């Protein structure tokens, strides 16, 4: 922090715990100690994906930003092909809130009727693909199947607070699988040529993850749905959200 020039580079996209990522949030993985991150996450004062409220995580981010001093922040808005569709730069708070307004419109999806199969890509955050599966599950019928397309050669990221370190152990906020509420989907068919055991452990129900190395394998798993199958395709579930879920959640609050 003794540097004369401080620059952060990131992206303002829907975030499953912060409403939106971007702005000063880069200080958590970039500068903060694990103790700071743990203290924030243990409070579990989060906002639903796509919500613009100033939740506990966001308030901590802004307090930490003030403590760190001024730095120049660059935030891009990306599409599913990772093209930059808009760019914001300047004061880390001002540019964040300006970018969030645009992102909230650009990343919103309208939810259709529940589907038998939801096919979802996880291109933008391919080492956090469980985010895409969570979004896909919102439009899925009970006991439907999710096809998660994710060609990530490095496997999934290690989250040192919530993530697993093996099947029965993880970070200080990690919850044993048997204590987690079950999901209504039947399978997540994980389409990837890179089969890696710990990828399964990043999901709430690892035993419901089926690897498929080719698209032909994916289709063989889906054959039993038969004629009349209703399916949808989400171009990237890691950087989008459903407007109807957000409205429902706000009504409940």
PDB file of C-alpha atoms in Angstrom:
ATOM      1  CA  UNK A   1       0.000   0.000   0.000  1.00  0.00           C
ATOM      2  CA  UNK A   2       3.040   2.297  -0.032  1.00  0.00           C
ATOM      3  CA  UNK A   3       2.828   2.502  -3.829  1.00  0.00           C
ATOM      4  CA  UNK A   4       2.076   5.866  -5.392  1.00  0.00           C
ATOM      5  CA  UNK A   5      -0.213   4.366  -8.041  1.00  0.00           C
ATOM      6  CA  UNK A   6      -2.784   1.647  -7.340  1.00  0.00           C
ATOM      7  CA  UNK A   7      -4.872   0.151 -10.143  1.00  0.00           C
ATOM      8  CA  UNK A   8      -7.520  -2.561  -9.911  1.00  0.00           C
ATOM      9  CA  UNK A   9      -8.848  -4.480 -12.917  1.00  0.00           C
ATOM     10  CA  UNK A  10     -12.085  -6.444 -12.797  1.00  0.00           C
ATOM     11  CA  UNK A  11     -15.648  -6.807 -14.008  1.00  0.00           C
ATOM     12  CA  UNK A  12     -19.082  -5.882 -12.664  1.00  0.00           C
ATOM     13  CA  UNK A  13     -21.224  -8.996 -13.012  1.00  0.00           C
ATOM     14  CA  UNK A  14     -24.052 -10.544 -10.982  1.00  0.00           C
ATOM     15  CA  UNK A  15     -22.621 -12.200  -7.867  1.00  0.00           C
ATOM     16  CA  UNK A  16     -24.335 -14.904  -5.768  1.00  0.00           C
ATOM     17  CA  UNK A  17     -23.527 -13.288  -2.393  1.00  0.00           C
ATOM     18  CA  UNK A  18     -22.779  -9.628  -3.121  1.00  0.00           C
ATOM     19  CA  UNK A  19     -25.507  -8.873  -5.661  1.00  0.00           C
ATOM     20  CA  UNK A  20     -22.749  -7.714  -8.022  1.00  0.00           C
ATOM     21  CA  UNK A  21     -19.006  -8.126  -8.017  1.00  0.00           C
ATOM     22  CA  UNK A  22     -16.621  -5.377  -9.001  1.00  0.00           C
ATOM     23  CA  UNK A  23     -15.393  -2.102  -7.591  1.00  0.00           C
ATOM     24  CA  UNK A  24     -13.439  -2.425  -4.359  1.00  0.00           C
ATOM     25  CA  UNK A  25     -14.321  -6.094  -3.946  1.00  0.00           C
ATOM     26  CA  UNK A  26     -10.994  -6.985  -5.549  1.00  0.00           C
ATOM     27  CA  UNK A  27      -9.382  -5.975  -2.241  1.00  0.00           C
ATOM     28  CA  UNK A  28     -10.687  -9.165  -0.614  1.00  0.00           C
ATOM     29  CA  UNK A  29      -8.760 -11.651  -2.764  1.00  0.00           C
ATOM     30  CA  UNK A  30      -6.084  -9.116  -3.703  1.00  0.00           C
ATOM     31  CA  UNK A  31      -4.947  -7.605  -0.396  1.00  0.00           C
ATOM     32  CA  UNK A  32      -7.003  -8.722   2.600  1.00  0.00           C
ATOM     33  CA  UNK A  33      -5.890 -11.451   4.973  1.00  0.00           C
ATOM     34  CA  UNK A  34      -7.861 -14.678   5.336  1.00  0.00           C
ATOM     35  CA  UNK A  35      -8.962 -13.354   8.736  1.00  0.00           C
ATOM     36  CA  UNK A  36     -10.654 -10.339   7.146  1.00  0.00           C
ATOM     37  CA  UNK A  37     -12.384 -12.502   4.556  1.00  0.00           C
ATOM     38  CA  UNK A  38     -13.479 -15.027   7.172  1.00  0.00           C
ATOM     39  CA  UNK A  39     -14.842 -12.324   9.475  1.00  0.00           C
ATOM     40  CA  UNK A  40     -16.953 -10.922   6.670  1.00  0.00           C
ATOM     41  CA  UNK A  41     -18.232 -14.224   5.323  1.00  0.00           C
ATOM     42  CA  UNK A  42     -19.100 -15.680   8.736  1.00  0.00           C
ATOM     43  CA  UNK A  43     -21.691 -12.944   9.222  1.00  0.00           C
ATOM     44  CA  UNK A  44     -23.497 -14.342   6.162  1.00  0.00           C
ATOM     45  CA  UNK A  45     -25.145 -10.997   5.471  1.00  0.00           C
ATOM     46  CA  UNK A  46     -25.443 -11.499   1.743  1.00  0.00           C
ATOM     47  CA  UNK A  47     -27.674 -10.340  -1.090  1.00  0.00           C
ATOM     48  CA  UNK A  48     -29.255 -12.467  -3.785  1.00  0.00           C
ATOM     49  CA  UNK A  49     -27.638 -12.455  -7.216  1.00  0.00           C
ATOM     50  CA  UNK A  50     -28.620  -9.363  -9.204  1.00  0.00           C
ATOM     51  CA  UNK A  51     -29.745  -7.320  -6.187  1.00  0.00           C
ATOM     52  CA  UNK A  52     -28.343  -3.790  -5.958  1.00  0.00           C
ATOM     53  CA  UNK A  53     -28.865  -3.389  -2.198  1.00  0.00           C
ATOM     54  CA  UNK A  54     -25.911  -2.405   0.005  1.00  0.00           C
ATOM     55  CA  UNK A  55     -25.597  -5.652   1.947  1.00  0.00           C
ATOM     56  CA  UNK A  56     -23.089  -6.440   4.685  1.00  0.00           C
ATOM     57  CA  UNK A  57     -20.492  -7.669   2.234  1.00  0.00           C
ATOM     58  CA  UNK A  58     -20.738  -4.482   0.176  1.00  0.00           C
ATOM     59  CA  UNK A  59     -20.544  -2.237   3.268  1.00  0.00           C
ATOM     60  CA  UNK A  60     -17.395  -4.070   4.383  1.00  0.00           C
ATOM     61  CA  UNK A  61     -15.928  -3.615   0.918  1.00  0.00           C
ATOM     62  CA  UNK A  62     -16.503   0.120   0.988  1.00  0.00           C
ATOM     63  CA  UNK A  63     -15.086   0.482   4.493  1.00  0.00           C
ATOM     64  CA  UNK A  64     -12.019  -1.473   3.439  1.00  0.00           C
ATOM     65  CA  UNK A  65     -11.705   0.668   0.303  1.00  0.00           C
ATOM     66  CA  UNK A  66     -11.668   3.804   2.436  1.00  0.00           C
ATOM     67  CA  UNK A  67      -8.984   2.292   4.693  1.00  0.00           C
ATOM     68  CA  UNK A  68      -6.820   1.328   1.734  1.00  0.00           C
ATOM     69  CA  UNK A  69      -6.895   4.798   0.242  1.00  0.00           C
ATOM     70  CA  UNK A  70      -7.760   5.918  -3.247  1.00  0.00           C
ATOM     71  CA  UNK A  71      -7.039   3.617  -6.139  1.00  0.00           C
ATOM     72  CA  UNK A  72      -8.006   3.683  -9.789  1.00  0.00           C
ATOM     73  CA  UNK A  73     -10.429   0.904 -10.760  1.00  0.00           C
ATOM     74  CA  UNK A  74     -11.169  -0.432 -14.227  1.00  0.00           C
ATOM     75  CA  UNK A  75     -14.264  -2.646 -14.612  1.00  0.00           C
ATOM     76  CA  UNK A  76     -15.354  -4.259 -17.851  1.00  0.00           C
ATOM     77  CA  UNK A  77     -18.769  -5.636 -18.763  1.00  0.00           C
ATOM     78  CA  UNK A  78     -18.381  -8.850 -20.728  1.00  0.00           C
ATOM     79  CA  UNK A  79     -20.691 -10.928 -22.875  1.00  0.00           C
ATOM     80  CA  UNK A  80     -20.777 -14.720 -23.069  1.00  0.00           C
ATOM     81  CA  UNK A  81     -17.900 -14.707 -25.579  1.00  0.00           C
ATOM     82  CA  UNK A  82     -15.844 -12.559 -23.178  1.00  0.00           C
ATOM     83  CA  UNK A  83     -15.987  -9.551 -25.501  1.00  0.00           C
ATOM     84  CA  UNK A  84     -15.925  -6.204 -23.688  1.00  0.00           C
ATOM     85  CA  UNK A  85     -19.327  -4.590 -24.272  1.00  0.00           C
ATOM     86  CA  UNK A  86     -18.807  -1.621 -21.944  1.00  0.00           C
ATOM     87  CA  UNK A  87     -16.000  -0.217 -19.811  1.00  0.00           C
ATOM     88  CA  UNK A  88     -15.963   1.881 -16.646  1.00  0.00           C
ATOM     89  CA  UNK A  89     -12.952   3.457 -14.956  1.00  0.00           C
ATOM     90  CA  UNK A  90     -12.190   5.923 -12.213  1.00  0.00           C
ATOM     91  CA  UNK A  91     -12.949   6.144  -8.493  1.00  0.00           C
ATOM     92  CA  UNK A  92     -13.656   2.601  -7.308  1.00  0.00           C
ATOM     93  CA  UNK A  93     -17.032   3.519  -5.784  1.00  0.00           C
ATOM     94  CA  UNK A  94     -18.310   5.865  -8.454  1.00  0.00           C
ATOM     95  CA  UNK A  95     -17.429   3.643 -11.393  1.00  0.00           C
ATOM     96  CA  UNK A  96     -18.832   0.566  -9.602  1.00  0.00           C
ATOM     97  CA  UNK A  97     -22.296   2.016  -9.096  1.00  0.00           C
ATOM     98  CA  UNK A  98     -22.390   3.370 -12.642  1.00  0.00           C
ATOM     99  CA  UNK A  99     -21.346  -0.028 -14.029  1.00  0.00           C
ATOM    100  CA  UNK A 100     -23.826  -1.869 -11.807  1.00  0.00           C
ATOM    101  CA  UNK A 101     -26.757   0.040 -13.300  1.00  0.00           C
ATOM    102  CA  UNK A 102     -25.733  -0.986 -16.805  1.00  0.00           C
ATOM    103  CA  UNK A 103     -24.893  -4.552 -15.785  1.00  0.00           C
ATOM    104  CA  UNK A 104     -28.294  -4.989 -14.124  1.00  0.00           C
ATOM    105  CA  UNK A 105     -29.929  -4.394 -17.512  1.00  0.00           C
ATOM    106  CA  UNK A 106     -27.403  -6.182 -19.701  1.00  0.00           C
ATOM    107  CA  UNK A 107     -27.258  -9.362 -17.596  1.00  0.00           C
ATOM    108  CA  UNK A 108     -30.977  -9.807 -16.866  1.00  0.00           C
ATOM    109  CA  UNK A 109     -32.871 -12.788 -18.287  1.00  0.00           C
ATOM    110  CA  UNK A 110     -36.600 -13.503 -18.403  1.00  0.00           C
ATOM    111  CA  UNK A 111     -37.483 -16.887 -16.968  1.00  0.00           C
ATOM    112  CA  UNK A 112     -39.724 -19.176 -18.991  1.00  0.00           C
ATOM    113  CA  UNK A 113     -41.811 -22.157 -17.927  1.00  0.00           C
ATOM    114  CA  UNK A 114     -39.937 -24.884 -16.010  1.00  0.00           C
ATOM    115  CA  UNK A 115     -37.950 -27.132 -18.351  1.00  0.00           C
ATOM    116  CA  UNK A 116     -37.038 -30.828 -18.410  1.00  0.00           C
ATOM    117  CA  UNK A 117     -33.469 -29.942 -19.386  1.00  0.00           C
ATOM    118  CA  UNK A 118     -31.507 -26.721 -18.969  1.00  0.00           C
ATOM    119  CA  UNK A 119     -28.228 -26.391 -20.860  1.00  0.00           C
ATOM    120  CA  UNK A 120     -25.937 -23.758 -19.404  1.00  0.00           C
ATOM    121  CA  UNK A 121     -22.471 -22.509 -20.236  1.00  0.00           C
ATOM    122  CA  UNK A 122     -19.945 -21.389 -17.601  1.00  0.00           C
ATOM    123  CA  UNK A 123     -17.457 -19.635 -19.835  1.00  0.00           C
ATOM    124  CA  UNK A 124     -16.828 -16.340 -18.030  1.00  0.00           C
ATOM    125  CA  UNK A 125     -16.094 -17.876 -14.600  1.00  0.00           C
ATOM    126  CA  UNK A 126     -15.197 -21.384 -15.637  1.00  0.00           C
ATOM    127  CA  UNK A 127     -13.391 -22.147 -12.371  1.00  0.00           C
ATOM    128  CA  UNK A 128     -16.579 -21.299 -10.419  1.00  0.00           C
ATOM    129  CA  UNK A 129     -19.030 -23.287 -12.521  1.00  0.00           C
ATOM    130  CA  UNK A 130     -21.388 -24.157  -9.641  1.00  0.00           C
ATOM    131  CA  UNK A 131     -22.690 -20.570  -9.997  1.00  0.00           C
ATOM    132  CA  UNK A 132     -24.007 -21.450 -13.465  1.00  0.00           C
ATOM    133  CA  UNK A 133     -25.653 -24.631 -12.189  1.00  0.00           C
ATOM    134  CA  UNK A 134     -27.470 -22.647  -9.483  1.00  0.00           C
ATOM    135  CA  UNK A 135     -28.906 -20.273 -12.097  1.00  0.00           C
ATOM    136  CA  UNK A 136     -29.902 -23.172 -14.377  1.00  0.00           C
ATOM    137  CA  UNK A 137     -31.689 -24.951 -11.521  1.00  0.00           C
ATOM    138  CA  UNK A 138     -34.054 -21.983 -11.160  1.00  0.00           C
ATOM    139  CA  UNK A 139     -35.669 -22.770 -14.527  1.00  0.00           C
ATOM    140  CA  UNK A 140     -35.655 -26.558 -14.125  1.00  0.00           C
ATOM    141  CA  UNK A 141     -38.527 -28.907 -13.325  1.00  0.00           C
ATOM    142  CA  UNK A 142     -38.087 -31.170 -10.285  1.00  0.00           C
ATOM    143  CA  UNK A 143     -36.025 -34.207 -11.309  1.00  0.00           C
ATOM    144  CA  UNK A 144     -34.941 -32.485 -14.491  1.00  0.00           C
ATOM    145  CA  UNK A 145     -31.357 -32.533 -15.736  1.00  0.00           C
ATOM    146  CA  UNK A 146     -28.815 -29.739 -16.022  1.00  0.00           C
ATOM    147  CA  UNK A 147     -26.176 -29.894 -18.746  1.00  0.00           C
ATOM    148  CA  UNK A 148     -23.236 -27.801 -17.593  1.00  0.00           C
ATOM    149  CA  UNK A 149     -20.788 -26.961 -20.383  1.00  0.00           C
ATOM    150  CA  UNK A 150     -17.408 -26.101 -18.911  1.00  0.00           C
ATOM    151  CA  UNK A 151     -14.070 -26.875 -20.564  1.00  0.00           C
ATOM    152  CA  UNK A 152     -11.817 -25.794 -17.715  1.00  0.00           C
ATOM    153  CA  UNK A 153      -8.343 -27.435 -17.863  1.00  0.00           C
ATOM    154  CA  UNK A 154      -7.324 -26.204 -14.388  1.00  0.00           C
ATOM    155  CA  UNK A 155     -10.309 -27.536 -12.444  1.00  0.00           C
ATOM    156  CA  UNK A 156     -12.354 -25.484  -9.999  1.00  0.00           C
ATOM    157  CA  UNK A 157     -10.914 -22.769  -7.772  1.00  0.00           C
ATOM    158  CA  UNK A 158     -10.196 -23.431  -4.106  1.00  0.00           C
ATOM    159  CA  UNK A 159     -12.311 -21.158  -1.910  1.00  0.00           C
ATOM    160  CA  UNK A 160     -10.396 -21.100   1.350  1.00  0.00           C
ATOM    161  CA  UNK A 161     -13.480 -20.168   3.396  1.00  0.00           C
ATOM    162  CA  UNK A 162     -16.381 -22.099   1.829  1.00  0.00           C
ATOM    163  CA  UNK A 163     -14.588 -24.587  -0.403  1.00  0.00           C
ATOM    164  CA  UNK A 164     -13.812 -28.287   0.069  1.00  0.00           C
ATOM    165  CA  UNK A 165     -10.286 -29.581   0.600  1.00  0.00           C
ATOM    166  CA  UNK A 166     -11.422 -33.194   0.253  1.00  0.00           C
ATOM    167  CA  UNK A 167     -14.774 -34.998   0.564  1.00  0.00           C
ATOM    168  CA  UNK A 168     -15.090 -34.583   4.334  1.00  0.00           C
ATOM    169  CA  UNK A 169     -13.137 -31.414   5.072  1.00  0.00           C
ATOM    170  CA  UNK A 170     -12.990 -27.805   3.953  1.00  0.00           C
ATOM    171  CA  UNK A 171     -12.608 -24.151   4.919  1.00  0.00           C
ATOM    172  CA  UNK A 172     -13.909 -22.716   8.186  1.00  0.00           C
ATOM    173  CA  UNK A 173     -17.341 -21.991   6.667  1.00  0.00           C
ATOM    174  CA  UNK A 174     -17.515 -25.250   4.717  1.00  0.00           C
ATOM    175  CA  UNK A 175     -20.627 -27.303   5.430  1.00  0.00           C
ATOM    176  CA  UNK A 176     -20.620 -31.135   5.311  1.00  0.00           C
ATOM    177  CA  UNK A 177     -22.594 -32.411   2.341  1.00  0.00           C
ATOM    178  CA  UNK A 178     -25.049 -34.397   4.466  1.00  0.00           C
ATOM    179  CA  UNK A 179     -26.095 -31.174   6.257  1.00  0.00           C
ATOM    180  CA  UNK A 180     -26.913 -29.264   3.077  1.00  0.00           C
ATOM    181  CA  UNK A 181     -30.462 -29.008   1.733  1.00  0.00           C
ATOM    182  CA  UNK A 182     -30.930 -31.299  -1.252  1.00  0.00           C
ATOM    183  CA  UNK A 183     -31.554 -29.913  -4.727  1.00  0.00           C
ATOM    184  CA  UNK A 184     -34.537 -30.979  -6.828  1.00  0.00           C
ATOM    185  CA  UNK A 185     -32.579 -31.763 -10.009  1.00  0.00           C
ATOM    186  CA  UNK A 186     -31.802 -35.341 -10.963  1.00  0.00           C
ATOM    187  CA  UNK A 187     -28.328 -34.985 -12.499  1.00  0.00           C
ATOM    188  CA  UNK A 188     -25.824 -32.358 -13.491  1.00  0.00           C
ATOM    189  CA  UNK A 189     -24.271 -33.698 -16.677  1.00  0.00           C
ATOM    190  CA  UNK A 190     -20.896 -31.993 -16.628  1.00  0.00           C
ATOM    191  CA  UNK A 191     -19.635 -31.741 -20.218  1.00  0.00           C
ATOM    192  CA  UNK A 192     -15.855 -31.405 -20.151  1.00  0.00           C
ATOM    193  CA  UNK A 193     -12.816 -33.197 -21.578  1.00  0.00           C
ATOM    194  CA  UNK A 194     -11.004 -32.470 -18.293  1.00  0.00           C
ATOM    195  CA  UNK A 195     -12.162 -34.990 -15.697  1.00  0.00           C
ATOM    196  CA  UNK A 196     -11.037 -33.940 -12.238  1.00  0.00           C
ATOM    197  CA  UNK A 197     -12.355 -35.423  -8.982  1.00  0.00           C
ATOM    198  CA  UNK A 198     -12.383 -32.243  -6.879  1.00  0.00           C
ATOM    199  CA  UNK A 199     -14.641 -30.574  -9.439  1.00  0.00           C
ATOM    200  CA  UNK A 200     -17.479 -32.706  -8.084  1.00  0.00           C
ATOM    201  CA  UNK A 201     -16.695 -31.617  -4.541  1.00  0.00           C
ATOM    202  CA  UNK A 202     -17.413 -27.961  -5.413  1.00  0.00           C
ATOM    203  CA  UNK A 203     -21.147 -28.783  -5.706  1.00  0.00           C
ATOM    204  CA  UNK A 204     -23.647 -29.352  -2.886  1.00  0.00           C
ATOM    205  CA  UNK A 205     -24.410 -32.903  -4.037  1.00  0.00           C
ATOM    206  CA  UNK A 206     -21.252 -34.398  -5.565  1.00  0.00           C
ATOM    207  CA  UNK A 207     -22.894 -37.765  -6.225  1.00  0.00           C
ATOM    208  CA  UNK A 208     -25.324 -36.100  -8.634  1.00  0.00           C
ATOM    209  CA  UNK A 209     -22.487 -34.970 -10.945  1.00  0.00           C
ATOM    210  CA  UNK A 210     -21.951 -37.092 -14.074  1.00  0.00           C
ATOM    211  CA  UNK A 211     -18.981 -36.360 -16.324  1.00  0.00           C
ATOM    212  CA  UNK A 212     -19.372 -36.502 -20.111  1.00  0.00           C
ATOM    213  CA  UNK A 213     -16.298 -36.047 -22.303  1.00  0.00           C
ATOM    214  CA  UNK A 214     -18.184 -35.679 -25.621  1.00  0.00           C
ATOM    215  CA  UNK A 215     -21.491 -34.222 -26.734  1.00  0.00           C
ATOM    216  CA  UNK A 216     -22.574 -37.702 -27.874  1.00  0.00           C
ATOM    217  CA  UNK A 217     -22.229 -38.846 -24.267  1.00  0.00           C
ATOM    218  CA  UNK A 218     -24.339 -35.918 -23.116  1.00  0.00           C
ATOM    219  CA  UNK A 219     -27.094 -36.827 -25.562  1.00  0.00           C
ATOM    220  CA  UNK A 220     -27.070 -40.483 -24.456  1.00  0.00           C
ATOM    221  CA  UNK A 221     -27.758 -39.375 -20.880  1.00  0.00           C
ATOM    222  CA  UNK A 222     -30.663 -37.223 -22.093  1.00  0.00           C
ATOM    223  CA  UNK A 223     -32.280 -39.805 -24.408  1.00  0.00           C
ATOM    224  CA  UNK A 224     -34.620 -41.161 -21.737  1.00  0.00           C
ATOM    225  CA  UNK A 225     -36.445 -37.832 -21.574  1.00  0.00           C
ATOM    226  CA  UNK A 226     -38.010 -38.831 -24.895  1.00  0.00           C
ATOM    227  CA  UNK A 227     -40.107 -36.816 -27.329  1.00  0.00           C
ATOM    228  CA  UNK A 228     -41.732 -33.638 -26.151  1.00  0.00           C
ATOM    229  CA  UNK A 229     -38.789 -32.721 -23.946  1.00  0.00           C
ATOM    230  CA  UNK A 230     -38.730 -29.023 -23.106  1.00  0.00           C
ATOM    231  CA  UNK A 231     -35.266 -27.497 -22.893  1.00  0.00           C
ATOM    232  CA  UNK A 232     -33.650 -24.097 -22.639  1.00  0.00           C
ATOM    233  CA  UNK A 233     -30.140 -22.838 -23.311  1.00  0.00           C
ATOM    234  CA  UNK A 234     -28.456 -20.195 -21.138  1.00  0.00           C
ATOM    235  CA  UNK A 235     -25.481 -18.611 -22.878  1.00  0.00           C
ATOM    236  CA  UNK A 236     -23.562 -18.079 -19.614  1.00  0.00           C
ATOM    237  CA  UNK A 237     -24.979 -18.713 -16.153  1.00  0.00           C
ATOM    238  CA  UNK A 238     -21.974 -17.248 -14.353  1.00  0.00           C
ATOM    239  CA  UNK A 239     -22.653 -13.652 -15.464  1.00  0.00           C
ATOM    240  CA  UNK A 240     -26.453 -13.488 -15.641  1.00  0.00           C
ATOM    241  CA  UNK A 241     -29.538 -13.631 -13.436  1.00  0.00           C
ATOM    242  CA  UNK A 242     -33.315 -14.068 -13.679  1.00  0.00           C
ATOM    243  CA  UNK A 243     -35.349 -10.922 -13.107  1.00  0.00           C
ATOM    244  CA  UNK A 244     -38.328 -12.869 -11.756  1.00  0.00           C
ATOM    245  CA  UNK A 245     -36.266 -14.460  -8.964  1.00  0.00           C
ATOM    246  CA  UNK A 246     -35.010 -11.037  -7.907  1.00  0.00           C
ATOM    247  CA  UNK A 247     -38.538  -9.571  -7.825  1.00  0.00           C
ATOM    248  CA  UNK A 248     -39.848 -12.529  -5.842  1.00  0.00           C
ATOM    249  CA  UNK A 249     -37.035 -12.258  -3.295  1.00  0.00           C
ATOM    250  CA  UNK A 250     -37.556  -8.524  -2.810  1.00  0.00           C
ATOM    251  CA  UNK A 251     -41.288  -9.104  -2.280  1.00  0.00           C
ATOM    252  CA  UNK A 252     -40.546 -11.693   0.392  1.00  0.00           C
ATOM    253  CA  UNK A 253     -38.254  -9.224   2.208  1.00  0.00           C
TER     254      UNK A 253
END
